[in-house]
PDB file of C-alpha atoms in Angstrom:
ATOM      1  CA  UNK A 840      97.999 112.551  93.976  1.00 83.00           C
ATOM      2  CA  UNK A 841      94.372 111.819  94.734  1.00 91.00           C
ATOM      3  CA  UNK A 842      93.074 113.425  97.936  1.00 95.00           C
ATOM      4  CA  UNK A 843      90.344 112.069 100.203  1.00 97.00           C
ATOM      5  CA  UNK A 844      88.746 114.380 102.749  1.00 98.00           C
ATOM      6  CA  UNK A 845      86.941 113.229 105.878  1.00 98.00           C
ATOM      7  CA  UNK A 846      85.448 115.233 108.728  1.00 98.00           C
ATOM      8  CA  UNK A 847      87.614 114.808 111.846  1.00 97.00           C
ATOM      9  CA  UNK A 848      84.732 113.780 114.065  1.00 97.00           C
ATOM     10  CA  UNK A 849      81.106 112.716 114.103  1.00 98.00           C
ATOM     11  CA  UNK A 850      78.909 112.300 117.167  1.00 97.00           C
ATOM     12  CA  UNK A 851      75.670 110.342 117.351  1.00 97.00           C
ATOM     13  CA  UNK A 852      73.275 109.248 120.071  1.00 97.00           C
ATOM     14  CA  UNK A 853      72.828 105.548 120.811  1.00 97.00           C
ATOM     15  CA  UNK A 854      70.250 103.904 118.586  1.00 97.00           C
ATOM     16  CA  UNK A 855      70.594 106.537 115.903  1.00 97.00           C
ATOM     17  CA  UNK A 856      72.253 106.310 112.491  1.00 98.00           C
ATOM     18  CA  UNK A 857      75.786 107.538 111.903  1.00 98.00           C
ATOM     19  CA  UNK A 858      76.878 108.805 108.499  1.00 98.00           C
ATOM     20  CA  UNK A 859      80.570 109.199 107.789  1.00 98.00           C
ATOM     21  CA  UNK A 860      81.520 110.845 104.514  1.00 98.00           C
ATOM     22  CA  UNK A 861      84.589 110.730 102.321  1.00 98.00           C
ATOM     23  CA  UNK A 862      85.000 113.355  99.630  1.00 98.00           C
ATOM     24  CA  UNK A 863      87.142 113.168  96.534  1.00 97.00           C
ATOM     25  CA  UNK A 864      87.090 114.399  92.974  1.00 95.00           C
ATOM     26  CA  UNK A 865      84.639 112.166  91.099  1.00 96.00           C
ATOM     27  CA  UNK A 866      85.015 109.546  93.801  1.00 97.00           C
ATOM     28  CA  UNK A 867      81.895 107.897  92.433  1.00 97.00           C
ATOM     29  CA  UNK A 868      84.088 106.531  89.646  1.00 95.00           C
ATOM     30  CA  UNK A 869      86.355 104.804  92.150  1.00 95.00           C
ATOM     31  CA  UNK A 870      85.958 101.772  94.372  1.00 96.00           C
ATOM     32  CA  UNK A 871      85.862 102.947  97.981  1.00 97.00           C
ATOM     33  CA  UNK A 872      86.769 100.832 100.967  1.00 98.00           C
ATOM     34  CA  UNK A 873      86.217 101.545 104.646  1.00 98.00           C
ATOM     35  CA  UNK A 874      88.138 100.502 107.743  1.00 98.00           C
ATOM     36  CA  UNK A 875      87.239 100.613 111.401  1.00 98.00           C
ATOM     37  CA  UNK A 876      90.043 101.137 113.908  1.00 98.00           C
ATOM     38  CA  UNK A 877      89.469 100.877 117.627  1.00 98.00           C
ATOM     39  CA  UNK A 878      92.057 102.257 120.083  1.00 96.00           C
ATOM     40  CA  UNK A 879      95.184 100.140 120.237  1.00 96.00           C
ATOM     41  CA  UNK A 880      94.013  97.830 117.461  1.00 97.00           C
ATOM     42  CA  UNK A 881      94.772  97.336 113.806  1.00 98.00           C
ATOM     43  CA  UNK A 882      92.270  98.573 111.231  1.00 98.00           C
ATOM     44  CA  UNK A 883      89.549  96.167 110.165  1.00 98.00           C
ATOM     45  CA  UNK A 884      87.890  96.218 106.756  1.00 97.00           C
ATOM     46  CA  UNK A 885      84.153  96.823 107.184  1.00 98.00           C
ATOM     47  CA  UNK A 886      83.066  97.741 103.647  1.00 98.00           C
ATOM     48  CA  UNK A 887      84.784  97.160 100.295  1.00 96.00           C
ATOM     49  CA  UNK A 888      83.883  98.062  96.730  1.00 95.00           C
ATOM     50  CA  UNK A 889      81.600 100.869  97.923  1.00 96.00           C
ATOM     51  CA  UNK A 890      78.945  98.674  99.521  1.00 97.00           C
ATOM     52  CA  UNK A 891      80.022  95.063 100.086  1.00 96.00           C
ATOM     53  CA  UNK A 892      80.718  93.652 103.540  1.00 97.00           C
ATOM     54  CA  UNK A 893      83.378  91.093 104.381  1.00 95.00           C
ATOM     55  CA  UNK A 894      82.273  87.952 106.114  1.00 95.00           C
ATOM     56  CA  UNK A 895      81.530  88.621 109.777  1.00 95.00           C
ATOM     57  CA  UNK A 896      80.730  92.318 109.424  1.00 97.00           C
ATOM     58  CA  UNK A 897      77.149  93.001 110.585  1.00 97.00           C
ATOM     59  CA  UNK A 898      74.625  94.433 108.159  1.00 96.00           C
ATOM     60  CA  UNK A 899      74.314  97.587 110.243  1.00 97.00           C
ATOM     61  CA  UNK A 900      77.328  98.745 108.191  1.00 98.00           C
ATOM     62  CA  UNK A 901      76.489  99.903 104.677  1.00 98.00           C
ATOM     63  CA  UNK A 902      78.097 102.053 102.047  1.00 98.00           C
ATOM     64  CA  UNK A 903      77.161 104.239  99.120  1.00 98.00           C
ATOM     65  CA  UNK A 904      79.239 106.097  96.582  1.00 98.00           C
ATOM     66  CA  UNK A 905      78.198 108.667  94.031  1.00 98.00           C
ATOM     67  CA  UNK A 906      79.465 111.906  92.582  1.00 98.00           C
ATOM     68  CA  UNK A 907      82.098 113.432  94.818  1.00 98.00           C
ATOM     69  CA  UNK A 908      81.043 111.749  98.073  1.00 98.00           C
ATOM     70  CA  UNK A 909      81.199 108.247  99.475  1.00 98.00           C
ATOM     71  CA  UNK A 910      79.284 107.500 102.662  1.00 98.00           C
ATOM     72  CA  UNK A 911      79.592 104.847 105.327  1.00 98.00           C
ATOM     73  CA  UNK A 912      76.378 104.422 107.291  1.00 98.00           C
ATOM     74  CA  UNK A 913      76.102 102.646 110.614  1.00 98.00           C
ATOM     75  CA  UNK A 914      72.587 101.865 111.808  1.00 97.00           C
ATOM     76  CA  UNK A 915      71.442 101.508 115.418  1.00 96.00           C
ATOM     77  CA  UNK A 916      74.685 102.861 116.796  1.00 97.00           C
ATOM     78  CA  UNK A 917      75.910 101.538 120.148  1.00 96.00           C
ATOM     79  CA  UNK A 918      79.092 101.971 122.156  1.00 95.00           C
ATOM     80  CA  UNK A 919      80.765  99.054 120.397  1.00 96.00           C
ATOM     81  CA  UNK A 920      81.062 100.925 117.097  1.00 97.00           C
ATOM     82  CA  UNK A 921      82.891 103.881 118.621  1.00 97.00           C
ATOM     83  CA  UNK A 922      86.129 104.023 116.633  1.00 98.00           C
ATOM     84  CA  UNK A 923      88.088 105.826 113.951  1.00 98.00           C
ATOM     85  CA  UNK A 924      86.915 105.178 110.408  1.00 98.00           C
ATOM     86  CA  UNK A 925      89.082 105.534 107.327  1.00 98.00           C
ATOM     87  CA  UNK A 926      88.107 105.514 103.675  1.00 98.00           C
ATOM     88  CA  UNK A 927      90.529 104.283 101.030  1.00 98.00           C
ATOM     89  CA  UNK A 928      90.763 104.200  97.250  1.00 97.00           C
ATOM     90  CA  UNK A 929      93.483 102.994  94.910  1.00 93.00           C
ATOM     91  CA  UNK A 930      95.368 105.620  92.955  1.00 90.00           C
ATOM     92  CA  UNK A 931      95.517 103.913  89.574  1.00 84.00           C
ATOM     93  CA  UNK A 932      98.087 106.239  88.076  1.00 85.00           C
ATOM     94  CA  UNK A 933     100.479 105.844  90.987  1.00 84.00           C
ATOM     95  CA  UNK A 934      99.436 102.245  91.749  1.00 86.00           C
ATOM     96  CA  UNK A 935      99.183 102.837  95.463  1.00 90.00           C
ATOM     97  CA  UNK A 936      96.501 103.265  98.122  1.00 93.00           C
ATOM     98  CA  UNK A 937      95.209 106.605  99.296  1.00 96.00           C
ATOM     99  CA  UNK A 938      93.631 106.955 102.724  1.00 97.00           C
ATOM    100  CA  UNK A 939      91.344 109.625 104.033  1.00 98.00           C
ATOM    101  CA  UNK A 940      92.406 111.412 107.190  1.00 98.00           C
ATOM    102  CA  UNK A 941      89.969 109.447 109.311  1.00 98.00           C
ATOM    103  CA  UNK A 942      86.789 110.275 111.222  1.00 98.00           C
ATOM    104  CA  UNK A 943      86.424 109.667 114.925  1.00 98.00           C
ATOM    105  CA  UNK A 944      82.932 108.372 115.694  1.00 98.00           C
ATOM    106  CA  UNK A 945      81.744 109.182 119.192  1.00 97.00           C
ATOM    107  CA  UNK A 946      78.622 107.614 120.665  1.00 96.00           C
ATOM    108  CA  UNK A 947      77.066 110.131 123.030  1.00 94.00           C
TER     109      UNK A 947
ATOM    110  CA  UNK B 801      92.612  82.534 107.362  1.00 81.00           C
ATOM    111  CA  UNK B 802      95.572  84.756 106.613  1.00 89.00           C
ATOM    112  CA  UNK B 803      97.578  86.001 109.577  1.00 94.00           C
ATOM    113  CA  UNK B 804     100.359  88.551 109.552  1.00 95.00           C
ATOM    114  CA  UNK B 805     102.796  89.277 112.369  1.00 97.00           C
ATOM    115  CA  UNK B 806     105.328  92.085 112.535  1.00 98.00           C
ATOM    116  CA  UNK B 807     108.621  91.662 114.346  1.00 98.00           C
ATOM    117  CA  UNK B 808     111.620  93.870 114.989  1.00 96.00           C
ATOM    118  CA  UNK B 809     113.181  96.259 117.491  1.00 96.00           C
ATOM    119  CA  UNK B 810     110.876  98.583 119.365  1.00 95.00           C
ATOM    120  CA  UNK B 811     113.568 101.224 119.786  1.00 97.00           C
ATOM    121  CA  UNK B 812     115.920 102.636 117.168  1.00 98.00           C
ATOM    122  CA  UNK B 813     118.464 105.393 117.579  1.00 98.00           C
ATOM    123  CA  UNK B 814     118.315 108.490 115.389  1.00 97.00           C
ATOM    124  CA  UNK B 815     120.252 108.207 112.111  1.00 97.00           C
ATOM    125  CA  UNK B 816     120.202 104.405 112.303  1.00 98.00           C
ATOM    126  CA  UNK B 817     118.204 101.922 110.225  1.00 98.00           C
ATOM    127  CA  UNK B 818     114.781 100.608 111.203  1.00 98.00           C
ATOM    128  CA  UNK B 819     114.273  96.986 110.176  1.00 98.00           C
ATOM    129  CA  UNK B 820     110.986  95.101 110.423  1.00 98.00           C
ATOM    130  CA  UNK B 821     109.825  91.712 109.206  1.00 98.00           C
ATOM    131  CA  UNK B 822     106.310  90.480 108.526  1.00 96.00           C
ATOM    132  CA  UNK B 823     105.646  86.765 108.758  1.00 95.00           C
ATOM    133  CA  UNK B 824     102.611  85.528 106.856  1.00 92.00           C
ATOM    134  CA  UNK B 825     100.687  82.356 107.552  1.00 90.00           C
ATOM    135  CA  UNK B 826      97.640  80.852 105.912  1.00 83.00           C
ATOM    136  CA  UNK B 827      98.467  82.473 102.584  1.00 74.00           C
ATOM    137  CA  UNK B 828      99.727  80.991  99.346  1.00 66.00           C
ATOM    138  CA  UNK B 829     102.709  83.306  99.554  1.00 63.00           C
ATOM    139  CA  UNK B 830     103.807  82.761  96.017  1.00 62.00           C
ATOM    140  CA  UNK B 831     101.503  83.617  93.187  1.00 65.00           C
ATOM    141  CA  UNK B 832      98.178  85.358  93.377  1.00 71.00           C
ATOM    142  CA  UNK B 833      97.613  89.059  92.879  1.00 81.00           C
ATOM    143  CA  UNK B 834      98.618  90.462  96.233  1.00 87.00           C
ATOM    144  CA  UNK B 835     100.252  93.627  97.419  1.00 90.00           C
ATOM    145  CA  UNK B 836     102.282  92.973 100.540  1.00 93.00           C
ATOM    146  CA  UNK B 837     102.390  96.355 102.156  1.00 96.00           C
ATOM    147  CA  UNK B 838     103.725  98.414 104.997  1.00 98.00           C
ATOM    148  CA  UNK B 839     101.580 101.117 106.529  1.00 98.00           C
ATOM    149  CA  UNK B 840     102.408 103.276 109.511  1.00 98.00           C
ATOM    150  CA  UNK B 841     100.505 105.423 111.959  1.00 98.00           C
ATOM    151  CA  UNK B 842     102.250 108.145 113.845  1.00 98.00           C
ATOM    152  CA  UNK B 843     100.922 108.844 117.357  1.00 97.00           C
ATOM    153  CA  UNK B 844      97.472 110.374 117.145  1.00 96.00           C
ATOM    154  CA  UNK B 845      97.584 110.507 113.336  1.00 97.00           C
ATOM    155  CA  UNK B 846      96.049 108.687 110.403  1.00 97.00           C
ATOM    156  CA  UNK B 847      97.217 105.830 108.209  1.00 98.00           C
ATOM    157  CA  UNK B 848     100.220 106.453 105.971  1.00 97.00           C
ATOM    158  CA  UNK B 849     101.131 104.034 103.195  1.00 96.00           C
ATOM    159  CA  UNK B 850     104.875 103.341 103.155  1.00 97.00           C
ATOM    160  CA  UNK B 851     105.177 100.972 100.231  1.00 96.00           C
ATOM    161  CA  UNK B 852     104.485  97.517  98.878  1.00 94.00           C
ATOM    162  CA  UNK B 853     105.822  94.549  97.022  1.00 91.00           C
ATOM    163  CA  UNK B 854     103.509  93.123  94.418  1.00 86.00           C
ATOM    164  CA  UNK B 855     103.244  89.402  93.666  1.00 79.00           C
ATOM    165  CA  UNK B 856     105.407  89.949  90.583  1.00 80.00           C
ATOM    166  CA  UNK B 857     108.199  91.216  92.828  1.00 83.00           C
ATOM    167  CA  UNK B 858     107.866  94.820  91.738  1.00 88.00           C
ATOM    168  CA  UNK B 859     107.997  97.443  94.437  1.00 92.00           C
ATOM    169  CA  UNK B 860     106.413 100.836  94.911  1.00 92.00           C
ATOM    170  CA  UNK B 861     107.260 103.313  97.623  1.00 95.00           C
ATOM    171  CA  UNK B 862     105.695 106.461  99.021  1.00 94.00           C
ATOM    172  CA  UNK B 863     107.459 109.320  97.214  1.00 91.00           C
ATOM    173  CA  UNK B 864     107.940 111.179 100.490  1.00 92.00           C
ATOM    174  CA  UNK B 865     109.922 108.246 101.895  1.00 93.00           C
ATOM    175  CA  UNK B 866     111.317 106.689  98.744  1.00 91.00           C
ATOM    176  CA  UNK B 867     114.918 107.710  99.237  1.00 93.00           C
ATOM    177  CA  UNK B 868     115.049 105.935 102.615  1.00 97.00           C
ATOM    178  CA  UNK B 869     112.907 102.847 102.000  1.00 96.00           C
ATOM    179  CA  UNK B 870     113.643  99.374 100.790  1.00 95.00           C
ATOM    180  CA  UNK B 871     111.514  96.251 100.856  1.00 95.00           C
ATOM    181  CA  UNK B 872     112.261  92.625 100.156  1.00 93.00           C
ATOM    182  CA  UNK B 873     110.642  89.213 100.192  1.00 90.00           C
ATOM    183  CA  UNK B 874     111.866  85.857 101.457  1.00 89.00           C
ATOM    184  CA  UNK B 875     109.303  83.471 100.010  1.00 85.00           C
ATOM    185  CA  UNK B 876     111.035  80.435 101.582  1.00 88.00           C
ATOM    186  CA  UNK B 877     110.162  81.850 105.010  1.00 90.00           C
ATOM    187  CA  UNK B 878     106.834  83.437 104.030  1.00 90.00           C
ATOM    188  CA  UNK B 879     108.232  86.787 105.070  1.00 92.00           C
ATOM    189  CA  UNK B 880     108.605  90.270 103.696  1.00 94.00           C
ATOM    190  CA  UNK B 881     110.672  93.030 105.189  1.00 96.00           C
ATOM    191  CA  UNK B 882     111.022  96.784 105.489  1.00 97.00           C
ATOM    192  CA  UNK B 883     114.088  98.918 106.007  1.00 98.00           C
ATOM    193  CA  UNK B 884     114.010 102.640 106.694  1.00 98.00           C
ATOM    194  CA  UNK B 885     117.371 104.355 106.793  1.00 97.00           C
ATOM    195  CA  UNK B 886     118.447 107.556 108.558  1.00 97.00           C
ATOM    196  CA  UNK B 887     115.495 107.555 110.932  1.00 98.00           C
ATOM    197  CA  UNK B 888     114.443 110.569 112.965  1.00 97.00           C
ATOM    198  CA  UNK B 889     111.849 111.132 115.672  1.00 97.00           C
ATOM    199  CA  UNK B 890     109.328 111.706 112.875  1.00 97.00           C
ATOM    200  CA  UNK B 891     109.571 107.991 112.057  1.00 98.00           C
ATOM    201  CA  UNK B 892     108.217 107.049 115.478  1.00 98.00           C
ATOM    202  CA  UNK B 893     105.007 105.193 114.703  1.00 98.00           C
ATOM    203  CA  UNK B 894     103.062 101.971 114.852  1.00 98.00           C
ATOM    204  CA  UNK B 895     104.094 100.002 111.805  1.00 98.00           C
ATOM    205  CA  UNK B 896     101.609  97.606 110.235  1.00 98.00           C
ATOM    206  CA  UNK B 897     102.134  95.001 107.588  1.00 98.00           C
ATOM    207  CA  UNK B 898      99.054  94.273 105.536  1.00 97.00           C
ATOM    208  CA  UNK B 899      97.912  92.306 102.517  1.00 94.00           C
ATOM    209  CA  UNK B 900      95.807  93.724  99.738  1.00 91.00           C
ATOM    210  CA  UNK B 901      94.328  91.640  96.965  1.00 85.00           C
ATOM    211  CA  UNK B 902      93.881  93.067  93.509  1.00 86.00           C
ATOM    212  CA  UNK B 903      90.398  92.088  92.376  1.00 87.00           C
ATOM    213  CA  UNK B 904      90.345  94.388  89.375  1.00 86.00           C
ATOM    214  CA  UNK B 905      91.235  97.838  88.149  1.00 83.00           C
ATOM    215  CA  UNK B 906      91.136 100.069  91.171  1.00 82.00           C
ATOM    216  CA  UNK B 907      89.588  97.322  93.272  1.00 89.00           C
ATOM    217  CA  UNK B 908      92.387  96.879  95.763  1.00 91.00           C
ATOM    218  CA  UNK B 909      91.815  96.860  99.500  1.00 95.00           C
ATOM    219  CA  UNK B 910      93.493  95.549 102.647  1.00 96.00           C
ATOM    220  CA  UNK B 911      91.727  92.457 103.898  1.00 93.00           C
ATOM    221  CA  UNK B 912      94.382  91.315 106.372  1.00 95.00           C
ATOM    222  CA  UNK B 913      96.530  93.298 108.789  1.00 97.00           C
ATOM    223  CA  UNK B 914      99.160  92.513 111.358  1.00 97.00           C
ATOM    224  CA  UNK B 915      98.557  93.692 114.903  1.00 98.00           C
ATOM    225  CA  UNK B 916     101.118  96.457 114.462  1.00 98.00           C
ATOM    226  CA  UNK B 917     104.387  97.123 116.216  1.00 98.00           C
ATOM    227  CA  UNK B 918     105.406 100.372 117.866  1.00 98.00           C
ATOM    228  CA  UNK B 919     108.807 101.650 116.853  1.00 98.00           C
ATOM    229  CA  UNK B 920     110.216 104.576 118.779  1.00 98.00           C
ATOM    230  CA  UNK B 921     113.141 106.573 117.492  1.00 98.00           C
ATOM    231  CA  UNK B 922     115.097 107.940 120.406  1.00 96.00           C
ATOM    232  CA  UNK B 923     118.627 108.143 121.706  1.00 95.00           C
TER     233      UNK B 923
END
């Protein structure tokens, strides 16, 4: 089964840019999707198909995918984006989703 | 706008069966190319896919849970359901129902989630 690896935590100062990575074998050939989950809440899709944003998601969220690493970037970080972030791809052979382990973003 | 809502007991005894229902509104329940899915999150852990029912009615389950899982759909009520048999404390989790649309090969993501329901397994 396909494995996605995320760093457990990332810390960033307010106003700076946060980069959250998701590693997988040739992940650049897959469509990667990202979810934000705040404490006690359900996950929310923030980026799909590597770089597209659903309606209502601010443009401070962006994504890139190439090689063995996909990256979610959050510009001008503020306390409101502090959350867990999960990447996800679809395992085509098994026809099921695969999630990364999640990265906790802390705003210092 | 699609809305999903989980319902079911919040407490289940060990060895018994966990049963949850997801009620969907704002969605053309029949047809389309949707995966109606169950995902759980154990306390302090990440997201774990449990299984799904595709629009065609076919099902797919997480191999690690497959022997204890069943899912069904009641299109007349816009609902789909999950059963997990022989539960243990390891099945204590927040259970989410979610919808994923298949936009193309590999392009499947969850655009709508229920709020989640905590199920504790304890005597």
